[in-house]
XYZ file of C-alpha atoms in Angstrom:
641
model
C 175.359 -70.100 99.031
C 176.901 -66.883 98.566
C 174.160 -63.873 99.130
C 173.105 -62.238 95.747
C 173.570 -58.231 95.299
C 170.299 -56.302 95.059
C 170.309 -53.420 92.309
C 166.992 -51.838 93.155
C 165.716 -49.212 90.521
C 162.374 -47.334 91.428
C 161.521 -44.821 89.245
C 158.413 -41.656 90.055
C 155.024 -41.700 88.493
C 155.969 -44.088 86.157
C 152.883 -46.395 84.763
C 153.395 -49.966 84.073
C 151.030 -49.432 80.824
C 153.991 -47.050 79.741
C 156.121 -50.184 79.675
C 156.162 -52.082 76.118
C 156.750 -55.414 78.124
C 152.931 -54.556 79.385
C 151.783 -54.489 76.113
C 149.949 -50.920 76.533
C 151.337 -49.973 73.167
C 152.397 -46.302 73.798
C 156.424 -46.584 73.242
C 158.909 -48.849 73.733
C 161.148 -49.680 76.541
C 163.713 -52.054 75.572
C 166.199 -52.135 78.431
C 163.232 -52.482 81.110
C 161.848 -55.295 78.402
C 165.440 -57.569 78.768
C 164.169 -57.811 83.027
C 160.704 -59.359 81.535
C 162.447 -61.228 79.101
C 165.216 -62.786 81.580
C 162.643 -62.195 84.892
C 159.421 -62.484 86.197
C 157.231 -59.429 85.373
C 154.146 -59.034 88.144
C 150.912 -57.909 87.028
C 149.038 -56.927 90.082
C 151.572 -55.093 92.141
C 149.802 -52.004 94.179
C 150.865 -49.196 96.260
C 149.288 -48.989 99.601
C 148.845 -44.962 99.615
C 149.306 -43.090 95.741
C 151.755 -40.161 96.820
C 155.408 -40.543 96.251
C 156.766 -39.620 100.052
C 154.287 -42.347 101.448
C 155.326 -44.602 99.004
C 158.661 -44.286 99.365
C 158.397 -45.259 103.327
C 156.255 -47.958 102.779
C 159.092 -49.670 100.463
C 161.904 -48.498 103.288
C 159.811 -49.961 106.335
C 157.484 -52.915 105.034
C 154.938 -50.843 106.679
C 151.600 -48.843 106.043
C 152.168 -45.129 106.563
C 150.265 -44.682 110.100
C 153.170 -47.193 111.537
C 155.897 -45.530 109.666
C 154.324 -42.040 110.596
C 154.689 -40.765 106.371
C 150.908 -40.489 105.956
C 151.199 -37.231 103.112
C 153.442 -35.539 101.343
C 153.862 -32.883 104.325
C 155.308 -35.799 106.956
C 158.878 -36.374 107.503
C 160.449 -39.777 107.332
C 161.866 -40.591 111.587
C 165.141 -42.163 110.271
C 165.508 -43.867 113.563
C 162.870 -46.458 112.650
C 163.734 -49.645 111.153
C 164.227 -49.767 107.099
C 165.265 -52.861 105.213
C 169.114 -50.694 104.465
C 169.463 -50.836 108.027
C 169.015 -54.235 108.230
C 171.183 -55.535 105.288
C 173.985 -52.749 106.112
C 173.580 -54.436 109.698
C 174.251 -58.425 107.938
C 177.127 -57.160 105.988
C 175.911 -55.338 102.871
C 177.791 -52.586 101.271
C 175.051 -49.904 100.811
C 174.166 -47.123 98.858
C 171.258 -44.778 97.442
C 171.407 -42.505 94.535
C 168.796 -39.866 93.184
C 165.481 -39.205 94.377
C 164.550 -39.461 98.203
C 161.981 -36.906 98.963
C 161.246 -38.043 102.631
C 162.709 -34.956 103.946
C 166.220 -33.387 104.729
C 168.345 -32.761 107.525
C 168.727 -34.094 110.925
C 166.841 -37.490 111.651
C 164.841 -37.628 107.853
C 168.639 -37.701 106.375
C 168.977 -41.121 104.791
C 170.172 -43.731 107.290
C 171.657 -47.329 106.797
C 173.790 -46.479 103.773
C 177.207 -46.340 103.358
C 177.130 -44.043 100.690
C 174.288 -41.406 99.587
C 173.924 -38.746 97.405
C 169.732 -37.453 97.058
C 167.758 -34.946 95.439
C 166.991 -32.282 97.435
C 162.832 -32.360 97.509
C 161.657 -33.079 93.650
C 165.153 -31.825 92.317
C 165.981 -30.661 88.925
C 165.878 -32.276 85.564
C 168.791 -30.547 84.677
C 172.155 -29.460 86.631
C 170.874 -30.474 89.437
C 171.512 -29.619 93.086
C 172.316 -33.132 95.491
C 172.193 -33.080 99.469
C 175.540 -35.413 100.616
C 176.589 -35.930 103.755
C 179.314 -33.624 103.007
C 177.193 -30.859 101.982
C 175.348 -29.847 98.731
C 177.059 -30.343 95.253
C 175.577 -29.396 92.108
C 176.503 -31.163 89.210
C 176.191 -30.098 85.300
C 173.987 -32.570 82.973
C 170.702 -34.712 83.183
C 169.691 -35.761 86.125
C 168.766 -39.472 85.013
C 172.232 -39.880 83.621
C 174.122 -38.277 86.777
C 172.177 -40.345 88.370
C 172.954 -43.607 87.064
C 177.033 -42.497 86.243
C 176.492 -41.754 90.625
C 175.795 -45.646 91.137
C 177.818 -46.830 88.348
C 181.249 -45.412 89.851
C 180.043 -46.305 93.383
C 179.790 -49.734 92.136
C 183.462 -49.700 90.641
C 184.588 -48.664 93.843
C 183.001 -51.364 96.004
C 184.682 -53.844 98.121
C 184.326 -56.536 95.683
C 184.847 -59.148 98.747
C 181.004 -58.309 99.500
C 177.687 -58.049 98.473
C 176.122 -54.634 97.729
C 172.445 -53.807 97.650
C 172.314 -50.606 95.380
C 168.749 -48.203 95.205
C 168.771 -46.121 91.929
C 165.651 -43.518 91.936
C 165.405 -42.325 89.504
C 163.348 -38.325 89.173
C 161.978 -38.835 85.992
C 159.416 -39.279 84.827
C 157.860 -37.086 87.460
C 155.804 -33.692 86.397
C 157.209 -31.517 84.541
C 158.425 -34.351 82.028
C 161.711 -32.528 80.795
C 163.200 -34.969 78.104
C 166.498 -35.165 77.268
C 166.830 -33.704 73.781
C 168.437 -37.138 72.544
C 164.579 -38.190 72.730
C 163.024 -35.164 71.041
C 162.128 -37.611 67.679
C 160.538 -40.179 69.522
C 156.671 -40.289 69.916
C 155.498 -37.520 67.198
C 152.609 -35.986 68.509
C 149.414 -37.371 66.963
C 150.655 -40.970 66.255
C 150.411 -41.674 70.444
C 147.612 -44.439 71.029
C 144.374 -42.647 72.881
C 142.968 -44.335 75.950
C 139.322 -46.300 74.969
C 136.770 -43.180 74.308
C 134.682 -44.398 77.634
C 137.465 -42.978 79.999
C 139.309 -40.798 78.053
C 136.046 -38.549 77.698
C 134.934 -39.937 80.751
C 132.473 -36.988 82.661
C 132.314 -38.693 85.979
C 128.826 -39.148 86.086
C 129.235 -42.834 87.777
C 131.699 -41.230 90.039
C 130.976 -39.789 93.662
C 131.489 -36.268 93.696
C 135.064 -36.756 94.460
C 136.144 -37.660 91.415
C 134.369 -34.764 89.917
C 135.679 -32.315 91.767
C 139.664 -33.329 91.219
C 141.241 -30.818 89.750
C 143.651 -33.214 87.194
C 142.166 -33.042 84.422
C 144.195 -32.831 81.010
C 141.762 -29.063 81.099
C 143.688 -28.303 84.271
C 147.401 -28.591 82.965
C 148.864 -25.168 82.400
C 151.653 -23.960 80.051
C 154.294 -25.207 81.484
C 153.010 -28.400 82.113
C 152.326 -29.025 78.060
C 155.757 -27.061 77.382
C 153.678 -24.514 74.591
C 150.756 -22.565 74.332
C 147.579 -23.899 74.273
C 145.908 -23.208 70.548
C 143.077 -21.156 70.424
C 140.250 -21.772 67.817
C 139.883 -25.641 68.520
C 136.742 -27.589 69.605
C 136.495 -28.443 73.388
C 137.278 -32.170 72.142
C 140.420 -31.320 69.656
C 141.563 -29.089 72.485
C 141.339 -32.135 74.984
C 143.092 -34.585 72.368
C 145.694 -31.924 71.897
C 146.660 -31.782 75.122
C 146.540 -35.754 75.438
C 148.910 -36.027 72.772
C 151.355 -32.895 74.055
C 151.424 -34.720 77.679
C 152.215 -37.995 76.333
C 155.541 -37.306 74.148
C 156.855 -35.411 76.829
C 156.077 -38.166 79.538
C 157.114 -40.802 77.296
C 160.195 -38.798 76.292
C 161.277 -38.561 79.499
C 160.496 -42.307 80.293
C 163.305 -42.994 77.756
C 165.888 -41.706 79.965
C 165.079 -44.559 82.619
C 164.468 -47.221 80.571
C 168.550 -45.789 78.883
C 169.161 -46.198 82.514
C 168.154 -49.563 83.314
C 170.407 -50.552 79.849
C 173.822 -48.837 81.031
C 173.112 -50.749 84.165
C 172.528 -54.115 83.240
C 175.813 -53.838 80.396
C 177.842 -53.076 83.338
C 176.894 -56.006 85.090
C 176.953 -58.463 82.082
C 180.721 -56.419 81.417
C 181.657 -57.344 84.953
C 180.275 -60.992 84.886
C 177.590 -59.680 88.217
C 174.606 -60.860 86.403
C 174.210 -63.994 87.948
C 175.005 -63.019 91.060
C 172.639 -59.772 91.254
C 168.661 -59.436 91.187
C 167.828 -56.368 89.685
C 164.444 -54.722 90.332
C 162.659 -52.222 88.610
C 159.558 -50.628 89.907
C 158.190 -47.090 90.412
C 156.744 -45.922 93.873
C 152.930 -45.285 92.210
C 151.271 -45.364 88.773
C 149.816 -42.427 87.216
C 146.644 -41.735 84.887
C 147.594 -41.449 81.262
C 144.576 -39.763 80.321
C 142.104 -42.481 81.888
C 139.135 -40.522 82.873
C 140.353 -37.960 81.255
C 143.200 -37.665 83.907
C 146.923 -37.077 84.542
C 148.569 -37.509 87.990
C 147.869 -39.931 90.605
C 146.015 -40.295 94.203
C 143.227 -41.777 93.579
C 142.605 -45.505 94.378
C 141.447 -46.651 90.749
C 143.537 -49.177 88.608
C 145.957 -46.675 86.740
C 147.080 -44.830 89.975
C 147.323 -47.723 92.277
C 149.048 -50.087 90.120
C 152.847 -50.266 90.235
C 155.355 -51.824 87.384
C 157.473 -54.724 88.724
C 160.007 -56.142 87.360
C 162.445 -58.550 88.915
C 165.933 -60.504 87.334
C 168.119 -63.015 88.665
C 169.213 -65.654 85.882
C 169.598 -69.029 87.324
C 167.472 -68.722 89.945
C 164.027 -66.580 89.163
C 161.965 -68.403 85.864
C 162.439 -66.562 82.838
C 159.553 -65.109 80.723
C 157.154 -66.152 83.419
C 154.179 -63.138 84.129
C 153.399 -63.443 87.824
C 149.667 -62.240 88.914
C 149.631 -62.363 92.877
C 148.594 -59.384 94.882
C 152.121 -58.141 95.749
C 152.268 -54.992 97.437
C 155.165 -51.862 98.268
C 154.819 -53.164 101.994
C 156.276 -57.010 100.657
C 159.394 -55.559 99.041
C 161.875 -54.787 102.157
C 160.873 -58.780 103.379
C 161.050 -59.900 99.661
C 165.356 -57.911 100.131
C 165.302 -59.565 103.508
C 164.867 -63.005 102.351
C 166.654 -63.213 99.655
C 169.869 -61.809 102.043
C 169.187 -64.754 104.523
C 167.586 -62.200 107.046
C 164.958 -62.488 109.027
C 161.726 -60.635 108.564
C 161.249 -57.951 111.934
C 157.722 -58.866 113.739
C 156.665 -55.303 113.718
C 156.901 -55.350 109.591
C 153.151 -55.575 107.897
C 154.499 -56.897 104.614
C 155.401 -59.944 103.372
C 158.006 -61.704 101.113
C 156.927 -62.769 97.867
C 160.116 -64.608 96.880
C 158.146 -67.598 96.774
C 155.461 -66.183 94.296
C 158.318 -65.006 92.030
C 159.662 -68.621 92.392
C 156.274 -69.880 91.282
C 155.467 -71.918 94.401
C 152.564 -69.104 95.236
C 151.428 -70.357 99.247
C 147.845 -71.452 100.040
C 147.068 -68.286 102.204
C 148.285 -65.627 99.815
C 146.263 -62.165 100.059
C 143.444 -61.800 97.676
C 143.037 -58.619 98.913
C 144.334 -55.452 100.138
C 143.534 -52.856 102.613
C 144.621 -48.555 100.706
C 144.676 -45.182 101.972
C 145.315 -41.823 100.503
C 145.380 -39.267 103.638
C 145.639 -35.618 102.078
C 141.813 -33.889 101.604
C 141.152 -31.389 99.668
C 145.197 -30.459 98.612
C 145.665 -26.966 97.239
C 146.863 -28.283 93.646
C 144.621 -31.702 93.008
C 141.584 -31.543 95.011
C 141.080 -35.237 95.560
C 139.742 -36.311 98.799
C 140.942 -38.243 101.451
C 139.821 -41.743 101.226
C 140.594 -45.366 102.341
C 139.172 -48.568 100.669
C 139.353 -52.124 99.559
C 140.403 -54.072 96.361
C 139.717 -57.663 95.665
C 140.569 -59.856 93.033
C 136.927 -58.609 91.376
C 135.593 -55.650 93.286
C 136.627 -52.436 94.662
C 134.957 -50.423 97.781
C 136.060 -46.756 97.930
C 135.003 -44.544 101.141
C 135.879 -40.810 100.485
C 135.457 -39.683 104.497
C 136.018 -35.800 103.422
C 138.210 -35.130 106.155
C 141.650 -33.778 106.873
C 141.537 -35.152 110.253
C 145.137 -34.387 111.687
C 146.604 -34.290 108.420
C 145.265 -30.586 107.188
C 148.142 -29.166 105.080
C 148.981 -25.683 104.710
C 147.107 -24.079 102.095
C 144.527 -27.265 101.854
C 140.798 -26.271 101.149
C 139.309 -28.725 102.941
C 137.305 -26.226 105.684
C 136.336 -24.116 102.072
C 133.709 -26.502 100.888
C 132.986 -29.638 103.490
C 131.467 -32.238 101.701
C 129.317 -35.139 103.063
C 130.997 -38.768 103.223
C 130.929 -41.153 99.847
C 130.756 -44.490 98.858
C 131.921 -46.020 95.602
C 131.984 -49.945 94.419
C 133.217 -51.304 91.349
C 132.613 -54.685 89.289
C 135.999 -54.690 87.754
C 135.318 -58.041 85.948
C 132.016 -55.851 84.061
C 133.646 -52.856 84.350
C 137.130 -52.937 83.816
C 138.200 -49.126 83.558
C 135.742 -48.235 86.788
C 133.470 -45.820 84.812
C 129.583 -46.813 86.805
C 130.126 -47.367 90.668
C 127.184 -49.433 91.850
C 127.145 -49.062 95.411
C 123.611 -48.155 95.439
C 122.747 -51.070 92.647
C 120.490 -53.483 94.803
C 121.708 -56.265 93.142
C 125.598 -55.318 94.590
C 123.807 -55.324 98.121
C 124.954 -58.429 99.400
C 128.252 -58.254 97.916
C 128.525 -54.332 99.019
C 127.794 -55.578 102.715
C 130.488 -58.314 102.091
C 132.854 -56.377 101.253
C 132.523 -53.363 104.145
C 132.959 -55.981 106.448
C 136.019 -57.307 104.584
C 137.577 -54.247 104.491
C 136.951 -53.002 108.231
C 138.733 -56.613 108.985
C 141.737 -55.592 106.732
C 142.181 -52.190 107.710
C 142.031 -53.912 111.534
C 144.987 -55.534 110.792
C 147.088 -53.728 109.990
C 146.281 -51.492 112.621
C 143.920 -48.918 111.198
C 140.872 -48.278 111.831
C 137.326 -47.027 110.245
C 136.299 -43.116 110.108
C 134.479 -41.623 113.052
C 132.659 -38.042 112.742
C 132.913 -37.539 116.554
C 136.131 -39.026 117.302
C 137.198 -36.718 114.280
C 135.317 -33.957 115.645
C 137.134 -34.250 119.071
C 140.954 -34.054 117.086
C 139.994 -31.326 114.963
C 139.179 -29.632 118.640
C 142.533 -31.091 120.546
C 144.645 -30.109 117.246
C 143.453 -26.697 117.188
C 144.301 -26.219 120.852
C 147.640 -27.477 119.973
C 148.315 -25.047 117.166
C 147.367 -22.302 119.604
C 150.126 -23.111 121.593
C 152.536 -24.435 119.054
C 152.020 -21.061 117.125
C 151.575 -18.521 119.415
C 154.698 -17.081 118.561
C 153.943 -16.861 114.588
C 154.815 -14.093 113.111
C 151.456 -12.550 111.233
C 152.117 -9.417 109.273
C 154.548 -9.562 106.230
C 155.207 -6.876 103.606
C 155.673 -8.930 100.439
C 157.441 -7.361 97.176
C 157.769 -10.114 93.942
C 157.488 -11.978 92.007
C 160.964 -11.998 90.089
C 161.094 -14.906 87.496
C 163.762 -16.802 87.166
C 164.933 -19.553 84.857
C 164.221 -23.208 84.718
C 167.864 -25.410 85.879
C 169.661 -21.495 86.857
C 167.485 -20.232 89.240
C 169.392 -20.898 92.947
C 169.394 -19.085 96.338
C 172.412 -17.062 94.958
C 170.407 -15.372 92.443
C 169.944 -12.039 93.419
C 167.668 -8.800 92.011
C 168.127 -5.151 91.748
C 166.635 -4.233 94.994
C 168.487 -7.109 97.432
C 171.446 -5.531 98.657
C 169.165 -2.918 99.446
C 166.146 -4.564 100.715
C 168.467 -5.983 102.922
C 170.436 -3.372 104.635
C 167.051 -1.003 105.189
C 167.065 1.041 102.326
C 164.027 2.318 99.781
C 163.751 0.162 96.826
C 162.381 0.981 93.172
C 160.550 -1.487 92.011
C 160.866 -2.985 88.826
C 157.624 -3.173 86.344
C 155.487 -5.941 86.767
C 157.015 -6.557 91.010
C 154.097 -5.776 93.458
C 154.577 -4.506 97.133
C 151.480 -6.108 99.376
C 150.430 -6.738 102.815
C 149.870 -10.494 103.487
C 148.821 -12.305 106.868
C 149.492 -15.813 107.647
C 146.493 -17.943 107.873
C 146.978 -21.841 109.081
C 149.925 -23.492 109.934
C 151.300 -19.619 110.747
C 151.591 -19.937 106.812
C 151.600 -17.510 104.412
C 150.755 -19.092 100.904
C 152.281 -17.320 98.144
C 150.389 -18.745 95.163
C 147.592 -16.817 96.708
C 149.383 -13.917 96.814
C 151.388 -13.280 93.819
C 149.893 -15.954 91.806
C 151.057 -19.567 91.192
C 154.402 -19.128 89.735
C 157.686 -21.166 89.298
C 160.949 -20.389 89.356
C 160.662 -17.383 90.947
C 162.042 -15.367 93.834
C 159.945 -12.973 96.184
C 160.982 -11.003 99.172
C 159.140 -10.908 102.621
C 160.069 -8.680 104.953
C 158.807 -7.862 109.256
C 159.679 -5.058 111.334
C 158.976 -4.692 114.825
C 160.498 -3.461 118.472
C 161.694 -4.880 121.382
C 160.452 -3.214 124.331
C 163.869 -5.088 126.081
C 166.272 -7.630 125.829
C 165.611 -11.287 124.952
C 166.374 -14.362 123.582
C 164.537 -16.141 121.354
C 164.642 -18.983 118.706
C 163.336 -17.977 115.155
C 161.494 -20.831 113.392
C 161.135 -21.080 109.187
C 159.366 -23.322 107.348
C 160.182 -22.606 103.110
C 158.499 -24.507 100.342
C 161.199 -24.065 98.338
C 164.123 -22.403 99.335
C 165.174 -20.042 102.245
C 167.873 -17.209 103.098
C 166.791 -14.908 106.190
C 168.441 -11.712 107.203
C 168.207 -10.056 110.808
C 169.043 -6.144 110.420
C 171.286 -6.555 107.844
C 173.055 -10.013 108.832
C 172.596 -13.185 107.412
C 171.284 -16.012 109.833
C 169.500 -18.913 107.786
C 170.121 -20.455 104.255
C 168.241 -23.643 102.883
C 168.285 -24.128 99.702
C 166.982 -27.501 97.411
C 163.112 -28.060 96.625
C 161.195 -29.174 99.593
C 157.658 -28.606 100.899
C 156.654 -26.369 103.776
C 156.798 -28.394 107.533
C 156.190 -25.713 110.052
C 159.186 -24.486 112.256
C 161.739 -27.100 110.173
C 164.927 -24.433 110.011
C 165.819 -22.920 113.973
C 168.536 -20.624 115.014
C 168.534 -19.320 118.021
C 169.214 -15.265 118.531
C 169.828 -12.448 121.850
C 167.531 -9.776 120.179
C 168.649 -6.155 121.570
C 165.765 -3.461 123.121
C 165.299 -1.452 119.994
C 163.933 -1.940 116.014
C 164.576 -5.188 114.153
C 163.795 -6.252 110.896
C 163.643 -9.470 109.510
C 164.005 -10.664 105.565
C 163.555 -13.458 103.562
C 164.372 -14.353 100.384
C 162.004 -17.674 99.240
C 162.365 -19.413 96.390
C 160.004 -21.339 94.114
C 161.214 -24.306 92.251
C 158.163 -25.862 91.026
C 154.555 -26.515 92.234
C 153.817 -24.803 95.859
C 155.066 -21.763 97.079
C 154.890 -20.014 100.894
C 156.506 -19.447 103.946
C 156.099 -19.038 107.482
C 158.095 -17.682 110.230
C 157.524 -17.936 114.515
C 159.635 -16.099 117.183
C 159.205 -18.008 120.135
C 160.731 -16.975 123.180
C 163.742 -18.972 125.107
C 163.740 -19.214 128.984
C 166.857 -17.444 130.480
């Protein structure tokens, strides 16, 4: 039998209640519809970790993200581990990847096993975006869900049509900060968008461990920019809330309707070319994402909106038609699930399984019925939530938020701020469907509470995790901060700071300059504009210094940090920059570094190695913020020779 193509669409944040073929009610997806029509559409598909990087190398690997090393959003992806495009390049397959990757850039986190890719730097842009090739950066005019989709569509014309392809098409949108195409503007009018049941959209936590009341994603907590207007003043705390509800949802459902355009243009081509028999297409999204359940938008935390992914899968002739599938599939299962249908085998070291079988309908005896999650950030500078691992069953769920960074500690995370004690949560989700009352400490849950800690001890065990412990935790936090004593005793501490400049959404790039660059730059005195501050700032953790603290959170803006000092005599040394977003560095006068693209900060990620001269140096850098985090950090560390 001839092997079938794979079109693999995964979209970002996208919820499978923001689907019409789910039957949530909130818009209408017609393209993604004609895979549940012609398909099997899967019910209880779950991400193992709720964070798009870990997500993403779950579905690359088949594995959870302390074997595949992605445990946060800080981690970068070893591209010299095993990922099912390896494996089908390896057997044959023409491969390619278009659009988002967000597992890193440069060097080893580069995408590996495709024959053709062209990725988002970081988050990317909604519009003329910026794309990281192995050629080098292009930038290319337009919306990024259509560039996106023309990328793969004229990749596919140019195949070798003598062999089968397996095509991944991820998709940006509808990822924060929901920028809609203005072809969508009409659709979803705010005030006619459906409201989630009163319970959890006013839901105040009060059944919730103190984790879930101190998240910080709220629809209170959007800002601005987020909503795309300013707030109105004058309206009750509840009119205000259903405001902002109904703001959040046209744009996010707005900007759905660019994938969902997507998914059509792609399955026309393949009907035009007479490929749809011979191609399973996939859609999916690497998380869900709260919709104002609990009063919430974003993602993280292991309840039912968050941890449930869309799935969608197509193959005429050979998948049932119509059918809804319900077995526990998760993001680990999907490389296998490629795998098998490609007539490979499935690598030993892989957790997941394939669930060709369940798609089929012939569901085996020893299917899951369970499923071991864990979210590893604590305490992250924009969200709050904690760090926390758990169980879900067919009818319960057991949460424990440990309310530790352990090794994981990101820069600017306020998890040594306000330590918390540990938590437990447990939910009936056959009485309590939307998770609003944990009853951990009901008696009447005991025995099934002691059940299911066993149960999920024994999962996590399996797959090679294993349960929290205060002293062996205790003894890394000690071991990792000897480590960052050596790793940055070369970070540079003192920085004389001078922004913010704005700049504008989809213009803003590393070649924007200000009035006082050229200046700044070659030593000069610099007048600063109104509004632009000139401060001291020291980095704290990580040899970070975080910007949002010091100028204020801000997007699309450029700032200017700049270190003097003297050599006492010659030596070489290799300057280390970490950027969340964007880089360019200057040593007196002479440019030495650029980086540009969205990206978080990883400490020490851009090197270059430099003979400093006895006498005065200065050192500046231009950072950029794209969206969401902003900071820097910068070590000197001293080459033998």
């Amino acid at each position: 039998m001839r092997r079938p193509n794979i079109i693999f669409i995964l979209s970002d944040d996208h919820a499978a209640h923001a689907i019409s073929a789910y039957g949530g009610g909130l818009n209408h997806t017609p393209h993604i519809d004609r895979l549940a029509t012609t398909g099997v559409r899967c019910t209880s598909t779950f991400c193992t970790n709720s964070i798009c990087a870990p997500s993403r190398a779950a579905i690359l690997t088949g594995t959870w993200n302390h074997v595949n090393g992605v445990r946060t959003l800080h981690d970068r992806f070893d591209g010299t581990q095993d990922t099912v495009a390896k494996r089908l390049q390896a057997a044959g397959y023409q491969t390619a990847l278009f659009g988002k990757w967000h597992l890193g850039q440069g060097g080893s986190s580069d995408p590996t096993g495709f024959d053709r890719w062209c990725v988002l730097p970081g988050q990317g842009a909604y519009w003329n975006p910026a794309f990281h090739t192995p050629e080098g950066k292009i930038q290319v005019q337009g919306y990024v869900s259509d560039i996106i989709t023309d990328q793969s569509l004229a990749w596919l014309e140019g195949r070798d049509q003598q062999r089968p392809f397996m095509l991944m098409l991820h998709h940006k949108a509808p990822h924060r900060e929901w920028e809609y195409h203005p072809r969508h503007a009409h659709l979803y009018p705010e005030g006619t968008i459906p409201e989630p049941p009163e319970a959890t959209f006013y839901d105040d936590h009060s059944g919730h461990a103190t984790a879930a009341k101190m998240a910080k994603m709220r629809l209170e907590d959007m800002q601005e920019k987020d909503l795309g207007a300013p707030i109105p003043t004058g309206l009750s705390p509840r009119d205000e809330h259903r405001w902002r509800y109904q703001r959040y949802l046209a744009r996010y459902l707005r900007t759905v309707q660019s994938v969902d355009d997507s998914v059509g243009r792609v399955l026309d081509w393949l009907e035009a070319k007479s490929l749809r028999e011979d191609t399973i297409v996939i859609y999916t999204s690497d998380q869900g994402f709260f919709l104002g359940e609990h009063g919430w938008f974003d993602k993280r935390f292991m309840y039912e909106e968050s941890l449930r992914m869309p799935f969608l899968a197509s193959w005429p002739g050979r998948l049932p038609q119509g059918v809804v599938n319900d077995d526990i599939l998760l993001n680990t299962d999907i490389a296998p699930t490629f795998l098998e249908w490609a007539g490979i085998e499935r690598p030993a070291a892989w957790q997941g399984r394939s669930f060709v079988s369940c798609l089929e309908g012939r569901t085996p005896r020893d299917w899951r019925d369970a499923f071991y999650y864990r979210y590893w950030m604590h305490k992250d500078g924009a969200h709050h939530v904690w760090a926390h691992y758990g169980l879900r069953t067919r009818h319960h769920k057991l949460i424990h938020y440990y309310a530790d960074p352990l090794d994981t500690d990101p820069a600017g995370c306020l998890a040594d701020q306000s330590p918390e004690p540990p938590e437990w949560e447990l939910f009936d989700l056959r009485k309590d469907p939307f998770e609003l009352t944990s009853v951990h400490d009901d008696p009447d849950y005991a025995a099934i509470r002691d059940e299911l800690t066993v149960r999920l001890h024994r999962e996590q065990a399996a797959v090679g995790d294993r349960p929290y412990d205060p002293a062996e935790a205790a003894r890394g936090r000690l071991e990792r901060a000897e480590r960052e004593a050596r790793l940055y005793a070369g970070a540079i501490p003192a920085w004389r700071v001078l922004g913010p400049f704005p700049g504008q959404a989809g213009k803003l790039k590393l070649t924007t300059t200000t009035p006082i660059e050229s200046d700044l730059i070659a030593g000069r005195g610099v007048a600063l504009p109104d509004g632009i501050r000139d401060l001291q700032a020291t980095a704290g953790t990580q040899a970070f210094v975080d910007l949002d603290k010091v100028l204020g959170r801000r997007e699309y803006a450029i700032c200017y940090a700049v270190h003097a000092w003297h050599e006492p005599a010659p030596r070489r040394v290799e300057l280390a920059i970490g950027s969340d977003d964007a880089v360019e560095a200057w040593l007196d006068g002479t440019s030495i570094l650029r980086v540009d693209g969205e990206r978080g900060y990883t400490v020490g990620e851009n090197r270059v190695r430099l003979d400093l001269a006895a006498g005065p140096h200065r050192l500046v850098l231009k950072i950029i913020n794209y969206r969401e985090g902003w900071g820097f950090g910068a070590m000197l560390d001293v080459l033998p020779g």
